[in-house]
């Protein structure tokens, strides 16, 4: 019986080794045109990492390939839907996104600096909050559900036109208090499993959690089309999933905690390219 | 009818006579397998694209029968011969009777 | 009934087999293959099946089949509740008898591709694809 147990454990270990079949040295160029920075020096404020990596490098060759051509990236289906929404007049003011902003390409670079401080509202805004700000304040339209399909589609469009541009989220000035709150959350252990974000994504990236190859938990590539559920997934929805997996009560999508955490985690990726909509497992 | 079904195809704009070209197609569709259950334990009825065809000037390139094991947002890649200028016609057949089509012209120079 | 050592062993063996062998699934794929081949002998030359050794997620597994000269290629996922995946029928305007798509696999299993050639013969290729179970439901 003893030897059987040993065999069982060995088999599990081998499976884990097999699962780590990502090509971590690969470079990402989308449509043979857009060069994506998937690894670079960690920013100074990320004390415990020397190099930061996009989640793309941790995926299998097959999953990586799905993001290298927009035609093969199912996330781009939703970008097309968002282009239609971009040009659609909605609300009491007779405005569309396009009426103020022109073509979606005019928004190049915007995704790279979010979340950011909004002077008028005197708050840190995620890009989703800013889209809803536009809808309610400029268009007289209803808010979209945070992390709902319309919002994720629009986030995918805004990301797609910024692809290749380095993430450059401000961490000081008026956002500093929220950033520090986010950092504190990142290092706080939650749930029955008593895990912080850092336990998996800082201490153990590159290792396997069962058959999953742990990434650094970077969010430069969101929204992401996951093979698991065949749809776009937002940053805060993913946070929710992670915290739930620690067997904790999670914060709500759109909560102050998650806005702070999104700001902090985004800043950990300063220097990586905007990459969404990405493809992950 | 499934919502938001949009076919898309990628075909080169031009080719030399007799050239072998690669065609890629992707259609947004949930491909509900009929194996899943909703929150109340009821089986979600099957609703898939069950057939896809591509023709060039009326002659078949490929004719595919799809089963529920084809992934959400069905993707196909295949090769065609282009002996002359003409038109590729693409047709997807939905379980619910809906038919989605797209076409692409190609010029042989 | 008095339980002898042999009986006990046989019972244990039987239940172990029942636990590990998805009999119905295998029977289903064999029936499906027979329906396509009409029970004819199946060769192994002249067909290739490309599939990942390990799929990160069984929901979207890229595969590619190629059988030069074939009239049709049928693909099965031997371990799925319904093994049929797709049938590719090639017309006169096909430049090659090959196609790529993305398929769903319910778990680690063999993917099988069988081509029907113009002379009525059949050739087959198969490959095991391991489907990993992630650590994070996310």
PDB file of C-alpha atoms in Angstrom, chain A residues 11-114:
ATOM      1  CA  UNK A  11       2.254  10.854 -10.779  1.00  0.00           C
ATOM      2  CA  UNK A  12       0.792  14.106  -9.508  1.00  0.00           C
ATOM      3  CA  UNK A  13       4.210  15.725  -9.428  1.00  0.00           C
ATOM      4  CA  UNK A  14       4.920  14.644 -13.014  1.00  0.00           C
ATOM      5  CA  UNK A  15       1.587  15.994 -14.190  1.00  0.00           C
ATOM      6  CA  UNK A  16       2.455  19.354 -12.660  1.00  0.00           C
ATOM      7  CA  UNK A  17       5.783  19.363 -14.445  1.00  0.00           C
ATOM      8  CA  UNK A  18       4.033  18.603 -17.750  1.00  0.00           C
ATOM      9  CA  UNK A  19       1.509  21.342 -17.173  1.00  0.00           C
ATOM     10  CA  UNK A  20       4.275  23.927 -17.027  1.00  0.00           C
ATOM     11  CA  UNK A  21       4.588  23.903 -20.776  1.00  0.00           C
ATOM     12  CA  UNK A  22       4.478  27.647 -21.343  1.00  0.00           C
ATOM     13  CA  UNK A  23       7.117  29.192 -23.506  1.00  0.00           C
ATOM     14  CA  UNK A  24       8.284  31.827 -21.056  1.00  0.00           C
ATOM     15  CA  UNK A  25      10.897  33.155 -23.484  1.00  0.00           C
ATOM     16  CA  UNK A  26       8.446  33.881 -26.298  1.00  0.00           C
ATOM     17  CA  UNK A  27       7.836  37.413 -27.561  1.00  0.00           C
ATOM     18  CA  UNK A  28       4.429  38.742 -28.458  1.00  0.00           C
ATOM     19  CA  UNK A  29       3.817  40.585 -31.701  1.00  0.00           C
ATOM     20  CA  UNK A  30       0.153  41.023 -32.630  1.00  0.00           C
ATOM     21  CA  UNK A  31      -0.843  40.968 -36.323  1.00  0.00           C
ATOM     22  CA  UNK A  32       2.888  40.932 -37.160  1.00  0.00           C
ATOM     23  CA  UNK A  33       2.724  44.625 -36.321  1.00  0.00           C
ATOM     24  CA  UNK A  34       2.040  45.602 -32.708  1.00  0.00           C
ATOM     25  CA  UNK A  35       5.016  44.822 -30.478  1.00  0.00           C
ATOM     26  CA  UNK A  36       3.944  44.033 -26.956  1.00  0.00           C
ATOM     27  CA  UNK A  37       6.301  44.326 -23.986  1.00  0.00           C
ATOM     28  CA  UNK A  38       5.613  41.135 -22.046  1.00  0.00           C
ATOM     29  CA  UNK A  39       8.629  41.381 -19.703  1.00  0.00           C
ATOM     30  CA  UNK A  40      10.506  44.374 -18.387  1.00  0.00           C
ATOM     31  CA  UNK A  41      12.239  45.751 -15.292  1.00  0.00           C
ATOM     32  CA  UNK A  42       9.924  46.139 -12.330  1.00  0.00           C
ATOM     33  CA  UNK A  43       9.072  49.706 -11.370  1.00  0.00           C
ATOM     34  CA  UNK A  44      10.847  50.987  -8.243  1.00  0.00           C
ATOM     35  CA  UNK A  45       7.654  50.874  -6.172  1.00  0.00           C
ATOM     36  CA  UNK A  46       7.378  47.107  -6.673  1.00  0.00           C
ATOM     37  CA  UNK A  47      10.012  46.288  -4.085  1.00  0.00           C
ATOM     38  CA  UNK A  48       9.851  42.496  -4.214  1.00  0.00           C
ATOM     39  CA  UNK A  49      10.103  41.872  -7.957  1.00  0.00           C
ATOM     40  CA  UNK A  50      13.015  42.544 -10.269  1.00  0.00           C
ATOM     41  CA  UNK A  51      11.226  41.711 -13.539  1.00  0.00           C
ATOM     42  CA  UNK A  52       7.536  42.010 -14.326  1.00  0.00           C
ATOM     43  CA  UNK A  53       5.826  39.651 -16.773  1.00  0.00           C
ATOM     44  CA  UNK A  54       2.564  39.751 -18.665  1.00  0.00           C
ATOM     45  CA  UNK A  55       0.303  36.785 -17.939  1.00  0.00           C
ATOM     46  CA  UNK A  56       0.739  35.876 -21.606  1.00  0.00           C
ATOM     47  CA  UNK A  57       4.189  34.354 -20.982  1.00  0.00           C
ATOM     48  CA  UNK A  58       2.720  31.844 -18.511  1.00  0.00           C
ATOM     49  CA  UNK A  59       0.264  30.379 -20.990  1.00  0.00           C
ATOM     50  CA  UNK A  60       0.694  27.376 -23.277  1.00  0.00           C
ATOM     51  CA  UNK A  61       1.954  27.787 -26.831  1.00  0.00           C
ATOM     52  CA  UNK A  62      -1.555  27.180 -28.185  1.00  0.00           C
ATOM     53  CA  UNK A  63      -3.160  29.791 -25.930  1.00  0.00           C
ATOM     54  CA  UNK A  64      -0.371  32.263 -26.686  1.00  0.00           C
ATOM     55  CA  UNK A  65      -0.969  31.845 -30.419  1.00  0.00           C
ATOM     56  CA  UNK A  66      -4.640  32.822 -30.101  1.00  0.00           C
ATOM     57  CA  UNK A  67      -3.589  36.358 -29.198  1.00  0.00           C
ATOM     58  CA  UNK A  68      -1.087  36.858 -32.003  1.00  0.00           C
ATOM     59  CA  UNK A  69      -3.659  37.506 -34.734  1.00  0.00           C
ATOM     60  CA  UNK A  70      -6.803  39.568 -34.230  1.00  0.00           C
ATOM     61  CA  UNK A  71      -8.752  37.243 -36.469  1.00  0.00           C
ATOM     62  CA  UNK A  72      -7.986  34.294 -34.216  1.00  0.00           C
ATOM     63  CA  UNK A  73      -8.555  36.223 -30.983  1.00  0.00           C
ATOM     64  CA  UNK A  74     -12.210  35.667 -29.996  1.00  0.00           C
ATOM     65  CA  UNK A  75     -11.965  38.752 -27.767  1.00  0.00           C
ATOM     66  CA  UNK A  76     -11.977  40.893 -30.901  1.00  0.00           C
ATOM     67  CA  UNK A  77     -15.591  39.847 -31.573  1.00  0.00           C
ATOM     68  CA  UNK A  78     -16.533  41.995 -28.596  1.00  0.00           C
ATOM     69  CA  UNK A  79     -14.407  44.879 -29.821  1.00  0.00           C
ATOM     70  CA  UNK A  80     -16.544  44.876 -32.974  1.00  0.00           C
ATOM     71  CA  UNK A  81     -19.683  45.012 -30.833  1.00  0.00           C
ATOM     72  CA  UNK A  82     -18.217  47.969 -28.917  1.00  0.00           C
ATOM     73  CA  UNK A  83     -17.430  49.870 -32.126  1.00  0.00           C
ATOM     74  CA  UNK A  84     -21.144  49.710 -32.934  1.00  0.00           C
ATOM     75  CA  UNK A  85     -21.957  50.978 -29.417  1.00  0.00           C
ATOM     76  CA  UNK A  86     -19.308  53.737 -29.779  1.00  0.00           C
ATOM     77  CA  UNK A  87     -21.179  55.153 -32.749  1.00  0.00           C
ATOM     78  CA  UNK A  88     -24.666  54.758 -31.261  1.00  0.00           C
ATOM     79  CA  UNK A  89     -26.489  57.862 -30.043  1.00  0.00           C
ATOM     80  CA  UNK A  90     -28.016  57.211 -26.614  1.00  0.00           C
ATOM     81  CA  UNK A  91     -29.565  59.260 -23.816  1.00  0.00           C
ATOM     82  CA  UNK A  92     -31.271  62.609 -23.521  1.00  0.00           C
ATOM     83  CA  UNK A  93     -28.416  64.700 -24.956  1.00  0.00           C
ATOM     84  CA  UNK A  94     -28.384  63.104 -28.402  1.00  0.00           C
ATOM     85  CA  UNK A  95     -24.749  62.144 -28.094  1.00  0.00           C
ATOM     86  CA  UNK A  96     -22.652  59.111 -28.894  1.00  0.00           C
ATOM     87  CA  UNK A  97     -19.090  58.367 -27.753  1.00  0.00           C
ATOM     88  CA  UNK A  98     -18.012  59.277 -31.280  1.00  0.00           C
ATOM     89  CA  UNK A  99     -19.735  62.682 -31.130  1.00  0.00           C
ATOM     90  CA  UNK A 100     -17.173  63.931 -28.581  1.00  0.00           C
ATOM     91  CA  UNK A 101     -14.205  61.630 -29.111  1.00  0.00           C
ATOM     92  CA  UNK A 102     -14.178  60.927 -32.843  1.00  0.00           C
ATOM     93  CA  UNK A 103     -12.864  57.565 -33.942  1.00  0.00           C
ATOM     94  CA  UNK A 104     -11.996  54.977 -31.260  1.00  0.00           C
ATOM     95  CA  UNK A 105      -8.340  55.271 -32.336  1.00  0.00           C
ATOM     96  CA  UNK A 106      -8.377  58.828 -30.933  1.00  0.00           C
ATOM     97  CA  UNK A 107      -8.451  57.148 -27.517  1.00  0.00           C
ATOM     98  CA  UNK A 108      -4.987  55.602 -27.979  1.00  0.00           C
ATOM     99  CA  UNK A 109      -3.079  55.897 -24.710  1.00  0.00           C
ATOM    100  CA  UNK A 110      -6.119  56.394 -22.481  1.00  0.00           C
ATOM    101  CA  UNK A 111      -6.268  52.839 -21.164  1.00  0.00           C
ATOM    102  CA  UNK A 112      -2.581  53.025 -20.236  1.00  0.00           C
ATOM    103  CA  UNK A 113      -3.076  55.634 -17.487  1.00  0.00           C
ATOM    104  CA  UNK A 114      -6.188  54.241 -15.792  1.00  0.00           C
TER     105      UNK A 114
END
